Coordinates of C-alpha atoms in Angstrom, one line a residue:
X1 CA 164.9 13.3 -20.2
X2 CA 162.5 11.4 -17.6
X3 CA 161.5 13.1 -14.5
X4 CA 163.0 11.6 -11.4
X5 CA 160.4 11.0 -8.8
X6 CA 160.8 12.3 -5.3
X7 CA 162.0 10.0 -2.8
X8 CA 159.2 8.4 -0.7
X9 CA 159.2 7.9 3.3
X10 CA 159.5 4.8 4.3
X11 CA 156.7 3.3 6.7
X12 CA 157.3 4.6 9.8
X13 CA 155.2 4.4 13.3
X14 CA 153.3 7.5 14.6
X15 CA 156.0 8.6 16.7
X16 CA 158.7 8.2 14.3
X17 CA 156.8 10.3 11.7
X18 CA 156.8 13.2 14.0
X19 CA 160.8 13.4 13.7
X20 CA 161.1 15.0 17.0
X21 CA 164.7 15.2 18.4
X22 CA 164.9 12.4 21.1
X23 CA 167.8 14.3 22.9
X24 CA 165.3 17.4 23.1
X25 CA 162.8 15.0 24.2
X26 CA 164.6 13.9 26.9
X27 CA 165.9 17.5 28.2
X28 CA 162.1 18.3 28.0
X29 CA 161.2 15.1 29.9
X30 CA 164.1 15.8 32.5
X31 CA 162.7 19.5 33.1
X32 CA 159.1 18.1 33.7
X33 CA 160.3 15.7 36.2
X34 CA 162.4 18.4 38.0
X35 CA 159.0 20.6 38.0
X36 CA 156.5 17.9 39.2
X37 CA 159.0 16.7 42.0
X38 CA 159.7 20.3 43.2
X39 CA 155.9 21.0 42.9
X40 CA 155.0 17.7 45.4
X41 CA 158.0 18.6 47.8
X42 CA 156.5 22.4 47.9
X43 CA 153.1 21.6 48.4
X44 CA 152.0 23.1 45.0
X45 CA 154.1 26.3 45.3
X46 CA 156.5 25.6 42.4
X47 CA 154.2 25.5 39.7
X48 CA 152.3 28.7 40.9
X49 CA 152.1 31.5 38.2
X50 CA 154.2 33.8 40.6
X51 CA 157.2 31.2 41.1
X52 CA 157.1 30.7 36.9
X53 CA 157.0 34.3 36.3
X54 CA 160.2 34.4 38.8
X55 CA 162.1 31.6 37.2
X56 CA 161.9 33.0 33.9
X57 CA 163.4 36.3 34.8
X58 CA 165.9 34.7 36.9
X59 CA 166.9 32.5 33.8
X60 CA 167.3 35.2 31.2
X61 CA 170.7 36.6 31.8
X62 CA 172.4 32.8 32.3
X63 CA 170.3 31.5 28.9
X64 CA 171.7 34.8 27.0
X65 CA 175.2 34.2 27.7
X66 CA 174.5 30.5 27.2
X67 CA 173.6 31.0 23.5
X68 CA 177.0 32.7 23.0
X69 CA 179.2 29.8 24.7
X70 CA 177.5 27.2 22.5
X71 CA 179.5 29.1 19.8
X72 CA 182.6 29.2 21.8
X73 CA 182.7 25.7 22.7
X74 CA 181.6 24.2 19.4
X75 CA 184.9 26.0 18.2
X76 CA 186.8 23.9 20.7
X77 CA 187.4 26.5 23.0
X78 CA 186.0 27.8 26.5
X79 CA 185.3 31.3 28.3
X80 CA 185.7 31.2 32.0
X81 CA 185.5 35.2 31.9
X82 CA 181.7 35.5 31.1
X83 CA 180.8 36.3 34.8
X84 CA 183.6 38.5 35.6
X85 CA 182.9 40.3 32.4
X86 CA 179.3 40.7 33.0
X87 CA 180.4 42.3 36.3
X88 CA 182.7 45.0 34.3
X89 CA 179.9 46.1 32.0
X90 CA 177.5 46.2 34.9
X91 CA 179.7 48.5 36.8
X92 CA 181.0 50.6 33.9
X93 CA 176.9 50.8 32.8
X94 CA 176.2 52.0 36.4
X95 CA 178.8 54.6 36.8
X96 CA 177.8 55.9 33.3
X97 CA 174.2 56.8 34.2
X98 CA 174.7 57.6 37.7
X99 CA 178.2 59.6 37.6
X100 CA 179.8 60.0 34.4
X101 CA 176.7 61.2 32.3
X102 CA 175.5 63.8 34.8
X103 CA 178.7 65.2 35.7
X104 CA 180.3 65.4 32.3
X105 CA 176.9 65.7 30.0
X106 CA 174.6 67.0 32.6
X107 CA 172.3 63.9 31.6
X108 CA 171.1 62.5 34.8
X109 CA 168.6 59.7 35.6
X110 CA 165.4 60.0 33.7
X111 CA 166.9 61.6 31.0
X112 CA 165.5 60.0 27.7
X113 CA 168.9 59.4 26.2
X114 CA 170.5 58.1 29.4
X115 CA 169.5 54.5 28.8
X116 CA 170.3 54.1 25.4
X117 CA 173.7 56.0 25.7
X118 CA 174.4 53.5 28.4
X119 CA 173.4 50.3 27.0
X120 CA 175.2 51.0 23.4
X121 CA 178.6 52.0 25.3
X122 CA 178.3 48.9 27.5
X123 CA 177.7 46.8 24.6
X124 CA 181.0 48.4 23.0
X125 CA 183.0 47.6 26.3
X126 CA 181.8 43.9 26.3
X127 CA 182.2 43.6 22.4
X128 CA 185.8 45.1 22.7
X129 CA 186.9 43.2 25.5
X130 CA 185.9 39.8 24.2
X131 CA 187.4 40.6 21.0
X132 CA 190.7 41.3 22.9
X133 CA 190.4 37.8 24.7
X134 CA 189.6 36.1 21.2
X135 CA 192.8 38.1 19.6
X136 CA 195.2 36.7 21.9
X137 CA 193.5 33.1 21.7
X138 CA 193.4 33.4 17.9
X139 CA 196.5 35.2 16.8
X140 CA 198.9 34.9 19.7
X141 CA 197.8 31.2 20.1
X142 CA 197.4 31.3 24.0
X143 CA 195.1 28.6 25.3
X144 CA 191.5 29.9 25.7
X145 CA 191.4 28.3 29.0
X146 CA 194.2 30.4 30.1
X147 CA 193.1 33.5 28.7
X148 CA 189.8 33.8 30.2
X149 CA 190.8 32.3 33.5
X150 CA 193.2 35.4 33.7
X151 CA 190.2 37.5 32.3
X152 CA 188.1 35.9 35.3
X153 CA 190.8 37.4 37.7
X154 CA 191.2 40.6 35.8
X155 CA 187.7 41.8 35.0
X156 CA 186.2 40.9 38.6
X157 CA 188.5 43.2 40.0
X158 CA 188.3 45.9 37.3
X159 CA 184.5 46.0 38.2
X160 CA 185.4 46.6 41.8
X161 CA 187.9 49.3 41.0
X162 CA 185.1 51.1 38.8
X163 CA 182.8 51.4 41.8
X164 CA 185.5 51.4 44.8
X165 CA 183.8 48.4 46.1
X166 CA 180.5 50.1 46.5
X167 CA 176.8 49.3 45.4
X168 CA 175.9 51.8 42.6
X169 CA 172.0 52.5 42.5
X170 CA 169.1 53.1 41.8
X171 CA 169.5 53.1 38.3
X172 CA 167.6 54.7 35.3
X173 CA 163.9 53.7 35.5
X174 CA 163.8 53.0 31.6
X175 CA 166.9 50.9 32.0
X176 CA 165.4 49.0 34.8
X177 CA 162.7 47.8 32.4
X178 CA 165.0 45.5 31.0
X179 CA 165.3 43.4 34.2
X180 CA 162.0 41.6 34.6
X181 CA 159.5 42.7 37.1
X182 CA 160.1 46.6 36.4
X183 CA 159.2 46.1 32.7
X184 CA 156.5 44.1 31.4
X185 CA 153.8 43.9 28.6
X186 CA 150.7 43.7 30.6
X187 CA 148.1 41.2 29.6
X188 CA 146.8 42.5 26.6
X189 CA 150.2 43.0 24.8
X190 CA 151.2 39.7 26.1
X191 CA 148.0 37.8 24.2
X192 CA 148.7 39.9 21.1
X193 CA 152.5 39.1 21.2
X194 CA 151.4 35.1 21.9
X195 CA 149.1 35.1 18.7
X196 CA 151.7 36.7 16.6
X197 CA 154.2 34.2 17.7
X198 CA 151.9 31.2 16.9
X199 CA 151.1 32.8 13.6
X200 CA 154.9 33.1 12.7
X201 CA 155.8 29.6 14.1
X202 CA 153.0 28.0 11.9
X203 CA 154.1 30.1 8.9
X204 CA 157.8 29.0 9.4
X205 CA 156.7 25.2 9.7
X206 CA 154.4 25.7 6.5
X207 CA 157.2 27.5 4.8
X208 CA 159.9 24.9 5.6
X209 CA 157.5 22.1 4.2
X210 CA 156.7 24.0 0.7
X211 CA 160.5 24.3 0.6
X212 CA 161.4 20.7 1.1
X213 CA 158.4 19.9 -1.5
X214 CA 159.6 22.0 -4.1
X215 CA 163.1 20.7 -4.0
X216 CA 161.9 17.1 -4.0
X217 CA 162.7 16.0 -0.2
X218 CA 160.3 13.7 1.6
X219 CA 158.1 15.5 4.3
X220 CA 156.2 14.5 7.5
X221 CA 152.9 13.6 6.8
X222 CA 150.1 16.3 7.0
X223 CA 148.7 15.1 10.6
X224 CA 152.5 15.1 11.9
X225 CA 153.1 18.7 10.8
X226 CA 149.4 19.8 12.2
X227 CA 150.4 17.9 15.7
X228 CA 153.7 19.8 16.1
X229 CA 152.0 23.0 14.9
X230 CA 149.4 22.4 17.7
X231 CA 151.8 21.4 20.1
X232 CA 153.8 24.7 19.3
X233 CA 150.7 26.7 19.6
X234 CA 149.5 25.2 22.9
X235 CA 153.0 25.8 24.4
X236 CA 153.3 29.2 23.5
X237 CA 149.6 30.3 24.5
X238 CA 149.8 28.4 27.6
X239 CA 153.1 30.1 28.7
X240 CA 151.5 33.5 28.1
X241 CA 148.2 32.4 30.1
X242 CA 150.5 31.5 33.0
X243 CA 152.2 34.7 33.2
X244 CA 149.0 36.7 32.7
X245 CA 147.5 34.7 35.6
X246 CA 150.2 36.2 37.9
X247 CA 148.6 39.6 39.2
X248 CA 150.2 42.7 40.3
X249 CA 149.5 43.3 44.2
X250 CA 147.0 45.8 45.0
X251 CA 149.3 47.9 46.9
X252 CA 151.8 48.2 43.9
X253 CA 149.2 49.0 42.0
X254 CA 147.8 51.7 44.0
X255 CA 151.4 53.0 44.1
X256 CA 151.5 53.1 40.4
X257 CA 148.2 55.0 40.3
X258 CA 149.3 57.6 42.8
X259 CA 152.6 58.1 40.7
X260 CA 150.0 59.4 37.8
X261 CA 148.3 61.4 40.3
X262 CA 145.2 59.1 40.1
X263 CA 143.0 57.2 42.3
X264 CA 142.9 52.9 41.7
X265 CA 139.2 52.3 40.8
X266 CA 137.7 49.6 43.6
X267 CA 138.2 46.2 42.7
X268 CA 140.7 47.0 39.8
X269 CA 143.1 44.2 38.6
X270 CA 146.0 44.0 36.5
X271 CA 148.7 41.4 35.6
X272 CA 152.2 41.4 34.8
X273 CA 152.3 39.8 31.6
X274 CA 155.5 39.0 29.4
X275 CA 158.5 40.5 30.8
X276 CA 160.4 42.5 28.2
X277 CA 163.6 40.6 29.2
X278 CA 161.9 37.5 28.0
X279 CA 161.3 39.1 24.9
X280 CA 165.1 40.2 24.7
X281 CA 166.0 36.6 25.2
X282 CA 163.8 35.4 22.4
X283 CA 165.3 38.2 20.3
X284 CA 168.8 37.1 20.9
X285 CA 167.7 33.1 20.3
X286 CA 165.9 34.1 16.9
X287 CA 169.2 36.0 15.8
X288 CA 171.7 33.5 17.1
X289 CA 169.8 30.4 15.6
X290 CA 169.9 32.4 12.2
X291 CA 173.6 32.6 12.7
X292 CA 174.0 29.2 13.4
X293 CA 171.7 28.1 10.5
X294 CA 171.5 30.7 7.9
X295 CA 174.8 32.3 7.6
X296 CA 178.5 31.9 6.2
X297 CA 179.8 32.8 9.8
X298 CA 177.4 30.0 11.3
X299 CA 178.7 27.4 8.7
X300 CA 182.7 28.5 9.2
X301 CA 182.1 28.2 13.2
X302 CA 180.7 24.3 12.9
X303 CA 182.8 23.8 10.2
X304 CA 185.9 24.8 12.6
X305 CA 184.8 23.1 15.5
X306 CA 184.3 20.0 13.4
X307 CA 187.8 19.7 12.1
X308 CA 190.0 22.9 12.4
X309 CA 192.7 21.7 10.2
X310 CA 190.5 20.9 7.2
X311 CA 188.8 24.2 7.8
X312 CA 192.1 26.1 7.5
X313 CA 192.9 24.2 4.5
X314 CA 189.8 24.9 2.8
X315 CA 190.4 28.9 3.4
X316 CA 188.2 29.7 6.6
X317 CA 190.4 32.4 8.5
X318 CA 190.1 30.6 11.7
X319 CA 192.2 33.3 13.7
X320 CA 189.6 35.9 12.6
X321 CA 186.9 33.6 13.4
X322 CA 188.1 32.7 16.9
X323 CA 188.0 36.9 17.3
X324 CA 184.5 37.0 16.0
X325 CA 183.3 34.5 18.3
X326 CA 184.8 35.9 21.4
X327 CA 183.5 39.3 20.2
X328 CA 180.2 37.7 20.1
X329 CA 180.6 36.4 23.6
X330 CA 181.5 39.8 24.8
X331 CA 178.2 41.6 23.2
X332 CA 176.1 38.8 24.9
X333 CA 177.6 39.3 28.5
X334 CA 177.2 43.0 28.0
X335 CA 173.5 42.2 27.2
X336 CA 173.1 39.6 30.2
X337 CA 174.9 42.7 32.4
X338 CA 171.7 45.0 31.4
X339 CA 169.5 42.5 32.3
X340 CA 170.9 41.3 35.7
X341 CA 171.7 44.7 36.9
X342 CA 168.1 46.1 35.6
X343 CA 166.5 43.0 37.8
X344 CA 168.4 43.9 41.1
X345 CA 167.8 47.6 40.4
X346 CA 171.6 48.4 41.2
X347 CA 174.8 47.2 40.5
X348 CA 176.5 45.0 43.3
X349 CA 180.0 43.6 43.6
X350 CA 178.7 39.9 43.7
X351 CA 176.6 40.2 40.4
X352 CA 177.4 37.5 37.9
X353 CA 179.5 35.5 40.5
X354 CA 179.8 31.9 39.3
X355 CA 177.8 32.7 36.4
X356 CA 180.7 31.3 34.0
X357 CA 180.1 27.9 35.5
X358 CA 176.4 28.1 35.2
X359 CA 176.5 29.3 31.2
X360 CA 179.0 26.5 30.7
X361 CA 176.8 23.8 32.5
X362 CA 173.8 25.3 30.5
X363 CA 175.8 25.0 27.2
X364 CA 176.8 21.2 28.0
X365 CA 173.7 19.9 29.7
X366 CA 171.8 21.6 26.3
X367 CA 173.9 19.0 24.2
X368 CA 176.7 21.0 23.0
X369 CA 180.1 18.7 23.0
X370 CA 183.1 19.6 24.7
X371 CA 185.0 18.0 21.8
X372 CA 183.5 20.7 19.4
X373 CA 181.4 20.8 16.4
X374 CA 178.2 20.3 18.0
X375 CA 175.7 22.4 20.0
X376 CA 172.1 24.1 19.5
X377 CA 170.8 27.3 20.6
X378 CA 167.6 26.1 21.8
X379 CA 169.5 23.3 24.0
X380 CA 171.5 25.7 25.5
X381 CA 168.7 28.1 26.8
X382 CA 166.6 24.8 28.0
X383 CA 170.0 23.7 29.9
X384 CA 169.9 27.3 31.4
X385 CA 166.1 26.9 32.3
X386 CA 167.0 23.2 34.0
X387 CA 169.7 24.6 35.8
X388 CA 167.6 27.6 37.1
X389 CA 164.7 25.3 38.1
X390 CA 166.9 23.1 40.1
X391 CA 168.6 25.8 41.9
X392 CA 165.4 27.5 42.8
X393 CA 163.4 24.4 43.8
X394 CA 166.1 23.4 46.2
X395 CA 166.1 27.0 47.8
X396 CA 162.2 26.6 48.2
X397 CA 162.8 23.2 49.7
X398 CA 165.5 24.6 52.1
X399 CA 168.7 23.0 51.0
X400 CA 171.6 24.5 51.9
X401 CA 173.7 26.6 49.4
X402 CA 176.6 24.1 49.8
X403 CA 174.4 21.3 48.7
X404 CA 172.8 22.8 46.0
X405 CA 176.2 23.4 44.5
X406 CA 177.0 19.7 45.3
X407 CA 173.5 18.8 43.4
X408 CA 174.4 21.1 40.4
X409 CA 177.8 19.7 40.1
X410 CA 176.4 16.1 40.1
X411 CA 174.0 16.8 37.4
X412 CA 176.6 18.5 35.1
X413 CA 179.0 15.5 35.2
X414 CA 176.2 13.2 34.7
X415 CA 174.8 15.2 32.1
X416 CA 178.3 14.8 30.0
X417 CA 178.3 11.2 30.9
X418 CA 175.0 10.7 29.1
X419 CA 175.7 12.9 26.5
X420 CA 178.8 11.1 25.8
X421 CA 177.1 7.4 25.7
X422 CA 174.5 8.9 23.4
X423 CA 176.7 9.8 20.9
X424 CA 178.6 6.6 21.1
X425 CA 175.4 4.8 20.5
X426 CA 174.3 7.3 17.6
X427 CA 177.7 7.5 16.0
X428 CA 178.8 10.8 17.3
X429 CA 175.7 12.7 16.0

C-alpha cells in the first residue's frame, strides 16, 4: 500500500488563512461600533473601568440563560417562561435562607451551610420545573410556545405568592458573593486567573493543531495560529487589566477594615478585579460548549434541530431529548436567579421581568437560527453583551425607557433579517 499524502491548503490570502468566522467578526465589529459611539456620546464615560465592570456583571444573568436558549431554539422550540422561572427560583431561595431554614432547622443567615443548601435546592426547583415543561412539550405534544407562555403567567405569580408580594432581604453574605461587586477575586488572583486562562487557551489551540496533523487534516499556517493565539492572549489579559483598574472606593475599604477590627493604612488602595459571577459565566460557557461539541447529547440536539423526522427515524428519543433540553434550561434559570438576586442583595417582585425577551434576543442576535439546527454558545454570550451595551449606553445618554425598548426591538428584527440574508448567500450554513 502507498501512503496517501495529507491534503494541502490551497493558496489563500493572509486574512483567509486565519479562518476566522465572518459572522463572529461582524458581531465583534458591531459591538466595537456600539462602544465607540456611546463613548463619544458620553464624553468618555462609557469605556471607563467602572462602567465596563458594571456592564460585565449586568450581562451575566441573561448570558447564562442565553446559552440554554441556544439549545431550546436549535431543537425548534421556544421558552417564554425563563424570566418568570428565574423569579420563582429567586423567591424560593430568598425565602429558604431567610425563613424556612431558620424556622425549621435553626440555620440562619451567616451559617456556613445556608448558602449551599439554598443554591442546591434552587437548582433542584429550576430543573424540576424545566423538566415538567419539557414533558408537556415532548410527551403531550403541546406546542412549546403555549406551554411556556402559560408558564410565564404561572411562575411569575407563584413567585409573588411565595413572598406575598414583599421584597425579601438582605440575603446571606456568602450567597451575595455570586452577584458581582459583592464578590470579586481581587487584583492578584485576577492576574493569576488571566495567566492560567491564556495558558489553557494556547494549549487548546496547540492540541487542536496537533490532532489535525495526526489525522492528516489541513491546518492553518504557523503564523496564523500564532496570530490567533496572540489576539486571544491580549484579549484575556487586557480584560483583566481593565477590571483591575477599577479601584475600590476608599470609604468602602475603610468599612472593610473596620469590619475586621483593623485600621486601614494611609494611602492604601485595592482593586475589585474579576467578579465571581463572571467566573460562573465562564464555567457555564465551557460546560455548554463541551456539551454542544463533545457529547452525544449535543450531537442529538443539533441533529434533531436539523431534521426532527430523520433524527427520530435514526433512533433518537426526541421526546426525552426535549425533556432534557428544558430541564437544562431550568437549571440555568436557577443559576441566573442566584446571580441576579445576589447582585441586588435581595429578591424583588420585578426580578427577571422581560428577561425572556432579552434572552431570546441575545440568542438570535448571536446567530442561533429560529428554524433550528444552528447556534453557538459564544454567539449567544456576545449577543447578550451587545444587548446590555445598547441598554446601558442609552441609559447613560439619557434615552427614555420606552425608546430604549423600541431600539432593542428594532435591532432584534434587523439581526434576524441580516441573518436570513447571510444564510441565503452561504447556502444555509
